[in-house]
Coordinates of C-alpha atoms in Angstrom, one line a residue:
D1 CA 23.3 -68.3 -7.9
L2 CA 21.1 -66.5 -5.3
R3 CA 24.1 -65.1 -3.4
M4 CA 25.7 -63.8 -6.5
S5 CA 22.4 -62.1 -7.6
R6 CA 22.1 -60.5 -4.2
G7 CA 25.8 -59.3 -4.5
L8 CA 25.2 -57.8 -7.9
G9 CA 22.0 -56.2 -6.6
D10 CA 24.0 -54.5 -3.8
V11 CA 26.6 -53.3 -6.4
Y12 CA 23.8 -51.9 -8.6
K13 CA 22.3 -50.1 -5.6
R14 CA 25.6 -48.6 -4.6
Q15 CA 26.1 -47.4 -8.2
I16 CA 22.7 -45.9 -8.3
L17 CA 23.3 -44.1 -5.0
L18 CA 26.7 -43.0 -6.2
G19 CA 25.2 -41.6 -9.4
M20 CA 22.5 -39.8 -7.5
L21 CA 25.1 -38.3 -5.1
M22 CA 27.2 -37.2 -8.1
A23 CA 24.1 -35.7 -9.8
F24 CA 23.2 -33.9 -6.5
C25 CA 26.8 -32.6 -6.2
M26 CA 26.8 -31.4 -9.8
A27 CA 23.5 -29.7 -9.2
E28 CA 24.9 -28.0 -6.1
A29 CA 28.0 -27.0 -8.0
K30 CA 26.0 -24.7 -10.3
V31 CA 26.0 -21.1 -9.5
T32 CA 22.9 -19.7 -7.8
L33 CA 21.6 -16.2 -8.8
P34 CA 19.3 -13.7 -7.3
A35 CA 15.6 -13.8 -8.3
L36 CA 16.0 -10.9 -10.8
F37 CA 18.4 -12.9 -13.0
T38 CA 16.3 -15.4 -14.9
D39 CA 15.4 -16.5 -18.4
N40 CA 13.4 -13.9 -20.3
M41 CA 14.9 -10.9 -18.4
V42 CA 15.5 -7.5 -19.8
L43 CA 18.7 -5.6 -19.0
Q44 CA 19.0 -1.8 -19.2
Q45 CA 20.7 -0.8 -22.4
K46 CA 24.1 1.0 -22.3
S47 CA 24.5 0.4 -18.5
N48 CA 26.8 -1.6 -16.2
V49 CA 24.9 -4.6 -14.7
I50 CA 26.3 -6.1 -11.6
F51 CA 25.8 -9.9 -11.9
H52 CA 26.2 -11.5 -8.5
G53 CA 25.4 -14.8 -6.8
H54 CA 26.9 -17.7 -4.9
S55 CA 29.1 -20.6 -5.9
S56 CA 29.4 -23.8 -3.8
T57 CA 32.6 -24.8 -5.6
K58 CA 34.3 -21.5 -4.9
K59 CA 36.0 -21.8 -8.2
E60 CA 36.6 -18.9 -10.6
V61 CA 33.2 -17.6 -12.0
I62 CA 33.1 -16.8 -15.8
I63 CA 30.3 -14.9 -17.6
K64 CA 30.0 -14.9 -21.3
T65 CA 27.4 -12.7 -23.0
G66 CA 25.7 -13.4 -26.3
W67 CA 26.3 -9.9 -27.5
N68 CA 30.1 -9.8 -27.4
K69 CA 31.3 -13.3 -26.4
H70 CA 33.8 -11.6 -24.0
P71 CA 34.6 -13.6 -20.9
Y72 CA 34.2 -11.7 -17.6
T73 CA 35.8 -13.4 -14.6
T74 CA 36.0 -13.1 -10.9
S75 CA 36.8 -15.3 -7.8
P76 CA 34.3 -15.9 -5.0
D77 CA 35.0 -14.8 -1.5
K78 CA 35.4 -17.2 1.4
E79 CA 31.7 -17.7 1.7
G80 CA 31.3 -18.4 -2.1
N81 CA 29.8 -15.0 -2.9
W82 CA 30.8 -13.3 -6.1
K83 CA 29.9 -10.3 -8.3
I84 CA 30.9 -9.2 -11.8
E85 CA 30.2 -5.9 -13.6
V86 CA 29.1 -6.5 -17.2
P87 CA 28.4 -3.6 -19.7
T88 CA 25.4 -3.9 -21.9
P89 CA 25.0 -2.8 -25.5
S90 CA 22.3 -0.9 -27.3
A91 CA 18.8 -2.4 -27.4
G92 CA 18.6 -5.8 -29.0
G93 CA 18.3 -9.6 -28.5
P94 CA 17.4 -12.2 -27.8
Y95 CA 20.7 -13.4 -26.3
E96 CA 22.1 -16.1 -24.1
I97 CA 24.3 -15.5 -21.0
I98 CA 26.5 -18.3 -19.8
I99 CA 27.6 -18.3 -16.2
S100 CA 30.0 -21.0 -15.1
D101 CA 32.0 -22.0 -12.0
G102 CA 32.9 -25.4 -13.6
E103 CA 29.2 -26.1 -14.3
E104 CA 27.4 -23.9 -16.8
H105 CA 24.2 -22.0 -15.9
I106 CA 22.6 -20.6 -19.1
L107 CA 20.2 -17.7 -19.1
Q108 CA 18.1 -17.8 -22.3
N109 CA 15.9 -15.4 -24.3
I110 CA 17.6 -12.2 -22.8
L111 CA 16.7 -8.8 -24.2
I112 CA 18.5 -5.5 -23.9
G113 CA 16.2 -2.5 -23.7
E114 CA 14.5 -0.1 -21.2
I115 CA 13.6 -1.0 -17.7
W116 CA 11.1 0.8 -15.5
L117 CA 10.0 0.2 -11.9
Y118 CA 6.3 0.5 -11.3
T119 CA 5.7 0.9 -7.6
G120 CA 3.3 2.2 -4.8
E121 CA -0.1 1.2 -3.7
C122 CA -2.0 0.9 -7.0
E123 CA -3.2 -2.7 -7.8
T124 CA -5.8 -2.4 -10.5
E125 CA -5.1 -5.5 -12.4
T126 CA -4.7 -5.7 -16.1
P127 CA -7.5 -7.2 -18.2
I128 CA -6.7 -10.8 -19.1
D129 CA -7.6 -10.5 -22.8
I130 CA -4.5 -8.9 -24.2
P131 CA -2.3 -9.8 -27.2
S132 CA 1.0 -11.6 -26.6
Q133 CA 3.9 -9.1 -26.7
P134 CA 7.3 -10.9 -26.5
Y135 CA 9.2 -7.6 -26.4
I136 CA 7.5 -6.6 -23.1
R137 CA 8.8 -8.5 -20.2
L138 CA 7.3 -8.5 -16.6
F139 CA 8.9 -9.2 -13.2
Q140 CA 6.5 -9.1 -10.3
T141 CA 7.9 -9.0 -6.8
K142 CA 6.4 -10.9 -3.9
K143 CA 5.0 -8.9 -1.0
E144 CA 7.4 -9.0 1.9
I145 CA 8.3 -6.9 4.9
S146 CA 11.8 -6.6 6.6
L147 CA 13.2 -4.6 9.4
V148 CA 16.7 -4.6 7.8
P149 CA 17.7 -4.1 4.1
K150 CA 17.6 -7.4 2.3
K151 CA 20.0 -8.5 -0.4
D152 CA 17.5 -10.4 -2.5
L153 CA 13.7 -10.5 -3.1
H154 CA 11.3 -13.1 -4.4
A155 CA 9.2 -13.2 -7.6
T156 CA 5.5 -14.2 -7.8
Q157 CA 6.0 -16.0 -11.1
E158 CA 9.5 -17.5 -10.8
G159 CA 11.2 -14.6 -12.5
W160 CA 10.8 -12.7 -15.7
K161 CA 8.0 -13.6 -18.1
E162 CA 7.1 -12.6 -21.6
C163 CA 3.9 -10.5 -21.7
T164 CA 0.9 -12.8 -22.4
S165 CA -2.7 -13.1 -21.1
E166 CA -1.4 -15.8 -18.7
T167 CA 1.6 -14.0 -17.3
I168 CA 0.0 -10.6 -17.0
T169 CA -2.2 -11.7 -14.0
G170 CA -1.5 -9.5 -11.0
L171 CA 0.3 -6.7 -12.9
P172 CA -1.3 -3.3 -12.3
A173 CA -3.1 -2.2 -15.5
I174 CA -1.5 1.3 -15.5
G175 CA 2.0 -0.4 -15.6
Y176 CA 1.0 -2.5 -18.5
F177 CA -0.5 0.3 -20.6
F178 CA 2.6 2.4 -19.9
A179 CA 4.9 -0.3 -21.1
S180 CA 2.9 -1.1 -24.2
Q181 CA 2.9 2.6 -25.3
L182 CA 6.7 2.8 -24.7
Q183 CA 7.3 -0.3 -26.7
K184 CA 5.1 0.9 -29.5
N185 CA 6.8 4.3 -29.8
L186 CA 10.4 3.3 -29.1
K187 CA 10.5 0.0 -30.9
V188 CA 12.8 -1.5 -28.2
P189 CA 12.3 -4.2 -25.6
I190 CA 10.6 -2.9 -22.4
G191 CA 11.0 -4.4 -19.0
I192 CA 8.5 -3.6 -16.1
I193 CA 9.3 -4.5 -12.5
S194 CA 6.0 -4.4 -10.6
C195 CA 6.5 -3.7 -6.9
T196 CA 3.2 -2.7 -5.2
W197 CA 1.2 -3.2 -2.0
K198 CA -2.3 -1.9 -1.7
D199 CA -3.1 0.7 1.0
T200 CA 0.5 1.4 2.0
P201 CA 1.9 4.8 3.0
A202 CA 5.0 6.4 1.5
E203 CA 7.0 6.0 4.7
A204 CA 6.9 2.2 4.3
W205 CA 8.6 2.6 0.9
A206 CA 11.2 5.0 2.3
S207 CA 14.6 3.9 3.6
Y208 CA 16.0 4.8 7.1
D209 CA 18.2 7.4 5.4
A210 CA 15.2 9.1 3.8
L211 CA 13.4 9.3 7.1
E212 CA 16.3 10.1 9.4
N213 CA 16.1 13.9 9.1
L214 CA 12.3 14.2 8.9
P215 CA 10.9 15.3 12.3
S216 CA 7.6 13.4 11.9
Y217 CA 9.5 10.1 11.9
N218 CA 12.1 10.8 14.7
K219 CA 10.4 8.3 17.0
E220 CA 10.7 5.4 14.6
T221 CA 14.2 6.2 13.3
E222 CA 15.6 6.8 16.8
M223 CA 14.1 3.5 18.0
L224 CA 15.5 1.6 15.1
E225 CA 19.0 3.0 15.7
S226 CA 18.9 2.6 19.4
L227 CA 18.1 -1.1 19.1
G228 CA 20.8 -1.6 16.5
F229 CA 18.2 -2.5 13.8
N230 CA 17.9 -5.9 15.5
P231 CA 14.5 -7.5 14.5
E232 CA 14.1 -9.4 17.8
K233 CA 14.8 -6.3 19.9
I234 CA 12.5 -4.2 17.7
E235 CA 9.6 -6.6 18.0
A236 CA 10.1 -6.9 21.8
E237 CA 10.0 -3.1 22.0
Y238 CA 6.8 -3.1 19.9
A239 CA 5.2 -5.7 22.2
R240 CA 6.0 -3.5 25.2
Q241 CA 4.5 -0.4 23.6
R242 CA 1.4 -2.3 22.6
E243 CA 0.9 -3.6 26.1
E244 CA 1.3 -0.1 27.5
W245 CA -1.3 1.2 25.0
Y246 CA -3.8 -1.4 25.8
Q247 CA -3.3 -0.9 29.5
A248 CA -4.0 2.8 29.0
L249 CA -7.3 1.9 27.3
Y250 CA -8.4 0.1 30.5
E251 CA -7.3 2.9 32.7
H252 CA -9.4 5.4 30.7
D253 CA -12.4 3.1 30.2
M254 CA -15.2 4.2 32.5
G255 CA -16.4 0.6 32.7
W256 CA -13.3 -0.2 34.7
C257 CA -12.3 0.9 38.2
D258 CA -9.1 -0.2 40.0
D259 CA -8.6 -3.1 37.5
H260 CA -12.1 -4.3 38.0
Q261 CA -14.8 -4.6 35.4
V262 CA -17.5 -2.6 37.3
W263 CA -20.0 -2.5 34.4
A264 CA -20.0 -6.3 34.1
E265 CA -21.2 -6.9 37.7
P266 CA -24.7 -8.4 37.8
D267 CA -25.9 -6.0 40.5
Y268 CA -24.6 -2.9 38.6
S269 CA -27.5 -0.7 37.6
D270 CA -27.9 -0.1 33.9
E271 CA -31.2 1.7 34.3
N272 CA -30.0 4.9 32.7
W273 CA -28.2 3.2 29.8
K274 CA -29.4 3.5 26.2
T275 CA -30.9 0.6 24.2
M276 CA -29.9 -0.8 20.9
E277 CA -31.3 -3.6 18.7
L278 CA -28.7 -6.3 18.0
P279 CA -27.3 -7.6 15.8
G280 CA -26.1 -4.6 13.8
Y281 CA -23.2 -2.1 13.5
W282 CA -23.5 0.7 16.0
E283 CA -22.7 3.3 13.3
D284 CA -26.1 2.3 11.7
K285 CA -27.8 2.6 15.1
G286 CA -27.0 6.2 16.1
M287 CA -23.3 6.1 17.0
K288 CA -22.0 7.6 13.8
D289 CA -18.2 7.5 13.2
F290 CA -17.6 6.2 16.7
D291 CA -14.4 4.3 17.4
G292 CA -13.7 3.1 20.9
V293 CA -15.2 0.9 23.6
V294 CA -18.9 0.1 24.0
W295 CA -20.3 -2.1 26.8
F296 CA -23.4 -4.1 26.1
R297 CA -25.6 -5.7 28.8
K298 CA -28.6 -8.0 28.6
T299 CA -30.5 -9.7 31.4
I300 CA -31.7 -13.2 30.6
D301 CA -33.8 -15.9 32.4
I302 CA -32.0 -19.3 32.8
P303 CA -34.5 -22.2 32.9
R304 CA -34.5 -24.6 35.9
N305 CA -33.6 -27.5 33.6
W306 CA -30.4 -25.7 32.5
T307 CA -29.0 -25.6 36.1
R308 CA -25.5 -27.1 36.4
K309 CA -25.2 -27.7 32.7
N310 CA -22.6 -26.3 30.3
V311 CA -24.1 -23.5 28.2
T312 CA -22.9 -22.6 24.7
I313 CA -23.0 -18.9 23.8
N314 CA -23.0 -17.8 20.2
L315 CA -22.6 -14.1 19.6
G316 CA -22.2 -14.1 15.8
N317 CA -19.6 -11.7 14.5
I318 CA -18.0 -8.8 16.4
A319 CA -15.8 -5.9 15.1
D320 CA -13.1 -5.7 16.4
E321 CA -12.3 -7.1 19.8
S322 CA -14.4 -8.4 22.6
I323 CA -14.5 -9.6 26.2
V324 CA -17.5 -11.6 27.3
Y325 CA -18.7 -11.8 31.0
Y326 CA -21.4 -14.0 32.6
N327 CA -22.6 -12.5 35.9
G328 CA -19.3 -10.7 36.2
T329 CA -17.0 -13.6 35.4
E330 CA -15.0 -13.5 32.2
I331 CA -15.8 -16.5 30.0
G332 CA -13.9 -15.6 26.9
R333 CA -12.1 -12.9 24.8
N334 CA -11.1 -12.5 21.1
T335 CA -8.9 -10.0 19.4
K336 CA -9.5 -11.2 15.8
A337 CA -11.6 -8.6 14.0
D338 CA -14.9 -9.9 12.5
A339 CA -14.4 -13.4 13.8
S340 CA -17.4 -15.4 15.0
R341 CA -17.6 -15.7 18.8
Y342 CA -18.4 -19.1 20.4
Y343 CA -17.9 -19.7 24.1
T344 CA -18.9 -22.1 26.9
I345 CA -20.3 -20.9 30.2
P346 CA -19.0 -23.5 32.7
Y347 CA -21.7 -25.6 34.4
K348 CA -20.6 -24.4 37.9
L349 CA -21.7 -20.9 37.0
V350 CA -25.1 -21.8 35.6
K351 CA -28.1 -21.4 38.0
R352 CA -31.8 -20.9 37.4
G353 CA -33.1 -17.3 37.4
K354 CA -31.8 -14.0 36.3
A355 CA -28.4 -13.7 34.8
V356 CA -26.5 -10.8 33.2
L357 CA -24.5 -11.2 30.0
T358 CA -22.0 -8.3 29.4
I359 CA -19.9 -7.8 26.3
R360 CA -17.1 -5.2 26.1
V361 CA -16.5 -4.4 22.4
T362 CA -13.5 -2.4 21.2
N363 CA -13.5 -1.1 17.6
Y364 CA -10.5 0.7 16.1
K365 CA -11.6 1.6 12.6
S366 CA -14.5 1.2 10.1
K367 CA -17.7 -0.1 11.5
G368 CA -18.0 -1.6 15.0
G369 CA -20.4 -3.7 17.0
I370 CA -22.1 -7.1 17.2
Y371 CA -23.4 -7.9 13.8
G372 CA -24.5 -10.8 11.6
R373 CA -27.7 -12.9 11.5
P374 CA -30.2 -12.7 14.4
E375 CA -30.5 -16.5 14.5
D376 CA -26.7 -16.8 15.2
M377 CA -27.1 -15.0 18.5
K378 CA -28.2 -17.5 21.1
L379 CA -27.6 -19.5 24.3
S380 CA -28.0 -23.2 24.0
V381 CA -27.8 -26.4 26.0
K382 CA -27.6 -29.8 24.4
G383 CA -31.1 -31.2 23.9
K384 CA -32.9 -28.0 25.1
D385 CA -34.5 -25.2 23.2
P386 CA -32.1 -22.3 22.7
I387 CA -32.6 -18.8 24.1
S388 CA -32.3 -16.0 21.5
L389 CA -30.0 -13.1 22.3
A390 CA -31.1 -11.0 19.4
G391 CA -33.2 -8.0 20.2
E392 CA -32.9 -5.2 22.7
W393 CA -29.6 -4.7 24.6
K394 CA -28.5 -1.9 27.0
Y395 CA -25.3 -0.1 26.0
L396 CA -23.0 2.7 27.1
S397 CA -19.7 4.0 25.7
G398 CA -16.8 3.5 28.0
L399 CA -14.1 5.2 25.9
S400 CA -13.8 7.1 22.7
L401 CA -10.5 6.7 20.7
S402 CA -10.9 10.3 19.3
G403 CA -7.7 12.1 20.1
I404 CA -5.9 9.0 21.4
P405 CA -2.8 8.0 19.4
P406 CA -3.3 4.9 17.3
V407 CA -2.2 1.4 18.5
P408 CA 1.5 0.8 17.9
I409 CA 2.1 -1.0 14.6
S410 CA 3.9 -4.3 14.5
P411 CA 7.1 -3.7 12.5
E412 CA 7.4 -7.4 11.5
S413 CA 3.8 -8.0 10.2
N414 CA 2.4 -4.6 9.2
P415 CA 3.2 -3.3 5.7
K416 CA 2.5 0.3 6.9
Y417 CA 5.5 0.4 9.3
P418 CA 8.3 2.9 8.2
T419 CA 11.1 1.3 6.1
G420 CA 9.5 -2.2 6.0
L421 CA 8.7 -2.3 2.3
F422 CA 11.8 -0.5 1.2
N423 CA 14.0 -3.0 3.0
A424 CA 12.3 -6.0 1.6
M425 CA 11.1 -5.0 -1.8
I426 CA 13.1 -2.0 -3.0
H427 CA 16.6 -2.3 -1.6
P428 CA 17.3 -5.6 -3.4
L429 CA 16.6 -3.7 -6.7
T430 CA 19.0 -0.8 -6.1
S431 CA 22.0 -2.6 -7.7
F432 CA 19.9 -3.4 -10.8
P433 CA 20.1 -0.6 -13.4
L434 CA 16.8 1.1 -14.3
Q435 CA 15.8 3.8 -16.7
G436 CA 13.3 5.3 -14.3
V437 CA 10.4 5.0 -11.7
I438 CA 6.6 5.2 -12.1
W439 CA 5.0 5.9 -8.7
Y440 CA 1.2 5.6 -7.9
Q441 CA 0.7 6.3 -4.2
G442 CA -0.8 8.9 -1.9
K443 CA -4.2 7.8 -0.6
S444 CA -2.8 6.1 2.4
N445 CA -1.1 9.4 3.6
L446 CA -4.3 11.5 3.4
E447 CA -4.2 12.1 7.2
S448 CA -0.6 13.5 7.0
S449 CA -0.7 15.6 3.8
D450 CA 1.1 18.5 5.7
E451 CA 4.1 16.2 6.0
Y452 CA 3.9 14.4 2.6
A453 CA 5.7 16.9 0.4
D454 CA 8.9 16.6 2.5
L455 CA 8.5 12.9 2.8
F456 CA 7.9 12.3 -0.9
M457 CA 10.8 14.5 -2.1
S458 CA 13.2 12.9 0.5
L459 CA 12.1 9.5 -0.9
I460 CA 12.8 10.5 -4.5
A461 CA 16.2 11.9 -3.6
D462 CA 17.2 8.9 -1.6
W463 CA 16.2 6.4 -4.2
R464 CA 18.3 8.3 -6.7
D465 CA 21.2 8.1 -4.3
K466 CA 20.7 4.4 -3.8
W467 CA 20.7 3.7 -7.5
Q468 CA 23.6 6.1 -7.9
K469 CA 21.6 7.9 -10.6
L470 CA 21.0 11.4 -9.5
Q471 CA 18.9 12.3 -12.5
M472 CA 16.8 9.1 -12.6
P473 CA 13.4 10.0 -14.0
F474 CA 10.6 9.8 -11.5
Y475 CA 7.0 10.1 -12.8
F476 CA 4.0 10.0 -10.5
V477 CA 0.2 10.0 -10.6
Q478 CA -1.8 12.7 -8.8
L479 CA -4.7 11.5 -6.7
P480 CA -7.9 11.0 -8.7
N481 CA -11.4 12.1 -7.8
H482 CA -13.1 10.7 -4.7
E483 CA -16.7 10.4 -3.5
K484 CA -19.4 12.9 -4.6
K485 CA -18.8 16.0 -6.7
E486 CA -18.4 19.2 -4.7
E487 CA -18.1 22.7 -6.1
A488 CA -15.7 23.7 -3.3
Q489 CA -14.4 22.2 -0.1
D490 CA -12.2 24.5 2.1
D491 CA -11.1 21.5 4.1
S492 CA -10.6 18.9 1.4
D493 CA -7.9 16.4 2.4
W494 CA -7.8 15.0 -1.1
A495 CA -7.1 18.5 -2.5
A496 CA -4.4 19.1 0.1
M497 CA -2.7 15.8 -0.8
R498 CA -2.8 16.6 -4.5
E499 CA -1.0 19.9 -3.7
A500 CA 1.6 18.1 -1.6
Q501 CA 2.2 15.6 -4.4
A502 CA 2.8 18.5 -6.9
Q503 CA 5.6 19.9 -4.7
A504 CA 7.8 17.1 -6.0
L505 CA 7.8 18.8 -9.4
H506 CA 10.4 21.2 -8.0
L507 CA 12.9 18.3 -8.2
N508 CA 14.4 17.9 -11.7
H509 CA 13.5 15.0 -13.9
T510 CA 10.1 14.5 -12.3
G511 CA 6.7 14.6 -13.9
M512 CA 3.1 14.4 -12.7
V513 CA 0.0 13.0 -14.4
V514 CA -3.3 14.8 -13.6
T515 CA -6.3 12.4 -13.4
T516 CA -9.1 14.6 -12.0
D517 CA -10.8 14.6 -15.4
I518 CA -11.0 10.8 -15.9
G519 CA -12.5 7.9 -14.1
K520 CA -15.4 9.8 -12.6
E521 CA -17.7 6.8 -12.6
K522 CA -16.9 3.3 -11.4
S523 CA -17.8 1.9 -14.8
D524 CA -14.9 4.0 -16.3
T525 CA -12.1 2.0 -14.5
F526 CA -10.7 0.4 -17.7
Q527 CA -10.7 3.7 -19.6
S528 CA -9.2 5.6 -16.7
T529 CA -6.3 3.2 -16.3
L530 CA -5.7 3.1 -20.0
E531 CA -5.6 6.9 -20.1
T532 CA -3.4 7.2 -17.0
G533 CA -0.9 4.7 -18.5
L534 CA -1.0 6.7 -21.8
R535 CA -0.3 10.0 -20.0
L536 CA 2.6 8.4 -18.1
S537 CA 4.1 7.2 -21.3
Q538 CA 3.8 10.6 -22.8
L539 CA 5.7 12.1 -19.9
A540 CA 8.5 9.6 -20.3
L541 CA 8.6 9.9 -24.1
K542 CA 8.9 13.7 -23.9
Q543 CA 11.1 14.2 -20.9
T544 CA 13.3 11.0 -21.0
Y545 CA 13.4 10.1 -24.6
G546 CA 13.1 13.6 -26.2
K547 CA 9.9 13.0 -28.3
R548 CA 9.1 16.7 -28.8
K549 CA 5.5 16.3 -30.1
M550 CA 4.2 14.8 -26.9
P551 CA 1.5 16.9 -25.2
Q552 CA 2.3 19.0 -22.0
Y553 CA 0.3 19.9 -19.0
P554 CA -0.6 23.5 -18.5
V555 CA 1.2 24.8 -15.4
Y556 CA 0.0 27.5 -13.0
K557 CA 2.6 30.2 -12.9
G558 CA 1.3 33.1 -10.8
Y559 CA -1.4 35.8 -10.5
S560 CA -2.1 39.5 -10.2
I561 CA -5.0 41.5 -8.8
E562 CA -6.6 44.2 -10.8
G563 CA -9.6 45.9 -9.0
N564 CA -12.3 43.4 -8.5
T565 CA -10.7 40.8 -10.8
L566 CA -7.9 38.3 -10.3
R567 CA -5.7 37.3 -13.3
I568 CA -4.1 33.9 -13.4
H569 CA -1.0 33.2 -15.6
F570 CA 0.1 29.8 -17.0
E571 CA 2.9 28.1 -18.8
N572 CA 3.0 25.1 -21.3
L573 CA -0.2 26.3 -22.9
G574 CA 0.8 26.0 -26.5
K575 CA -1.9 27.8 -28.5
G576 CA -4.1 28.5 -25.4
F577 CA -7.0 26.8 -23.7
L578 CA -9.6 24.3 -24.5
H579 CA -12.8 24.9 -22.5
P580 CA -16.6 24.9 -22.5
D581 CA -18.6 28.0 -21.8
P582 CA -19.0 28.6 -18.9
V583 CA -15.8 27.3 -17.3
R584 CA -16.4 25.4 -14.0
G585 CA -14.1 24.8 -11.1
F586 CA -12.9 28.2 -9.9
I587 CA -13.7 29.8 -6.6
I588 CA -12.6 33.2 -5.3
A589 CA -12.3 34.8 -1.8
G590 CA -11.5 38.1 -0.2
T591 CA -9.8 38.8 3.1
D592 CA -12.6 37.1 5.0
R593 CA -11.5 33.8 3.5
I594 CA -15.0 32.9 2.4
F595 CA -15.0 31.3 -1.1
Y596 CA -17.6 31.9 -3.7
P597 CA -18.1 30.4 -7.2
A598 CA -16.2 32.6 -9.7
T599 CA -17.2 33.9 -13.2
V600 CA -14.4 33.0 -15.6
T601 CA -13.2 34.9 -18.7
V602 CA -10.6 33.1 -20.8
K603 CA -7.9 35.0 -22.6
K604 CA -5.2 33.5 -24.8
K605 CA -2.8 32.6 -22.0
E606 CA -4.5 33.8 -18.8
I607 CA -7.7 33.4 -16.9
I608 CA -9.6 36.3 -15.4
V609 CA -11.9 35.4 -12.4
Q610 CA -14.3 37.6 -10.4
S611 CA -17.5 37.4 -8.3
P612 CA -20.1 40.0 -7.3
D613 CA -19.8 38.5 -3.8
V614 CA -16.1 39.3 -3.6
P615 CA -15.5 43.0 -4.5
H616 CA -11.8 42.8 -3.3
P617 CA -10.4 39.4 -4.2
V618 CA -7.2 38.1 -2.7
A619 CA -7.2 34.4 -3.5
V620 CA -8.5 31.9 -6.0
R621 CA -8.7 28.1 -6.1
Y622 CA -9.2 25.7 -8.9
N623 CA -10.6 22.2 -8.6
W624 CA -10.2 22.3 -4.8
A625 CA -12.4 19.4 -3.7
N626 CA -12.3 15.7 -3.1
H627 CA -14.3 15.2 -6.3
T628 CA -13.7 18.0 -8.7
D629 CA -15.6 19.2 -11.7
G630 CA -13.3 21.6 -13.4
T631 CA -13.5 22.0 -17.2
L632 CA -10.2 23.9 -18.1
F633 CA -7.8 22.2 -20.5
G634 CA -4.7 23.3 -22.4
A635 CA -4.6 23.2 -26.2
S636 CA -2.8 19.8 -25.8
G637 CA -6.0 18.3 -24.4
L638 CA -4.5 17.7 -21.0
P639 CA -6.2 19.2 -17.9
V640 CA -5.0 22.0 -15.7
A641 CA -3.9 20.6 -12.4
P642 CA -5.7 21.6 -9.2
F643 CA -4.1 24.7 -7.5
R644 CA -4.6 27.5 -5.1
T645 CA -3.0 30.9 -4.7
D646 CA -3.4 31.1 -0.9
N647 CA -1.9 29.1 1.9
W648 CA -4.8 29.2 4.3

């Protein structure tokens, strides 16, 4: 009957709920693994891999590998965390790995081979149209920041993926070309872990330990230690420093006096101010390379029929920050760079006749000013014709940021803060065995090239310590060409950075790829990334895998002075030099330190340079410019790296 049907229905409901609960518990019972341990992964051959994770059952965890069927066991701690060290065989696969704490978790399609970490600030993505390569596997880390070292990271594609046109999206092209050349030559599976963030400095990728003894970073490391590496305390300290920095801007801004915006007052005389047509960036209107505070003023006529009505003001886009005043009263401010500005002038302030609109604009980098479309700059009242604000404005600089320390960086949200990227994106990898590291970085440290050599070498040594692999190969790419070709630049920051990068070659098991001869035109991007990846693979194949026939870079060794000539000696030349006639790229100087283009004579394993303008030479430089044009190559076909014999 009806009551029995209802009773059976309740039973069925309870059974269904019980089944769902059991299924949920079973799902919860499975072990959970870090993001690196997924289907399709590659493990470093002949290494000890530390498998680790969490078990909700807290039962004994057993791992069985497909290559030897041997059970590896351990017991979780009180929190359910566990780890097991598992040795890997020579390259091979695919295999299965079964991890069980009562419920099996099976990892499928696992390969054993060679794993390389590709990291730094290079993000030139790989072309989509590539062949599927099942023996190349990719793991791409999610971009994250942390003030303390993290145990795990996150993947952008849910873990390891076989290399296909679909999964390659986002992988830097150089990393892909490097991996494909290794796989082609070694005939073993290759795993690439991609860990990059565009426009980030080396100190962000360095650990606290790497920075602790570098004087340039004492301020940051001492603050981190004094605050106990507590994220909340660190962020509070940053907020305090930032507030102090902004307050100092107001104190030094000539438009302010005793906490009062003098230049915004309607009766202030701007008769001697300059004029500028707006909208437009001020760099394009006579204020070249200016970063700082600029005040703009414009006198407008308010119609009688606008009296006691709310007025909407549209200023278009402003870079970076702005405060807007109407007859000396602040009506709005915005700290979002390049955002459109819309404000309302309250009806109580609106009277017929003359009114003064003042805008205080602060720009920190790149171009600054009030820009956009002329039609977007206007005052308007509902139902009335708008008043255009485009056209002539009075302006005057209140403060230049030249010589002022930069605004304090937010540790929690800015990828440039020291240690932030190491903690979040590198530290979780340090328990995962690698063969080596490929590093593409340097552009974001151009303003601190004097400090870069020590920073870079400290980073390399520290990473080797963290991986407990003191001879871990570390190969890097020297900065490419930049901007227009120059025969010589005594103050080239790009040349100085290339020199700083090359200092890391004093560390063992390092190698540098020179790229000043490739990618000279924007249309050459594909070819330059392909060639860079190839050269990196040649370094690894020769130095790590012992392939003797790989080409070598000619290396500057020393020089001697003979009368009015200077002789330069090299290593790794093989059969000598490849070069056109005449050779370009050399400049020479005497004790006056003025450089002149040099005439070059090529001998078998040395270069002789001289100039009629330098009767007594003491120094020579090669390819010392932002964008070089040197033409000297070794017999291997690889270019001679930029160098100088002086330290001026």
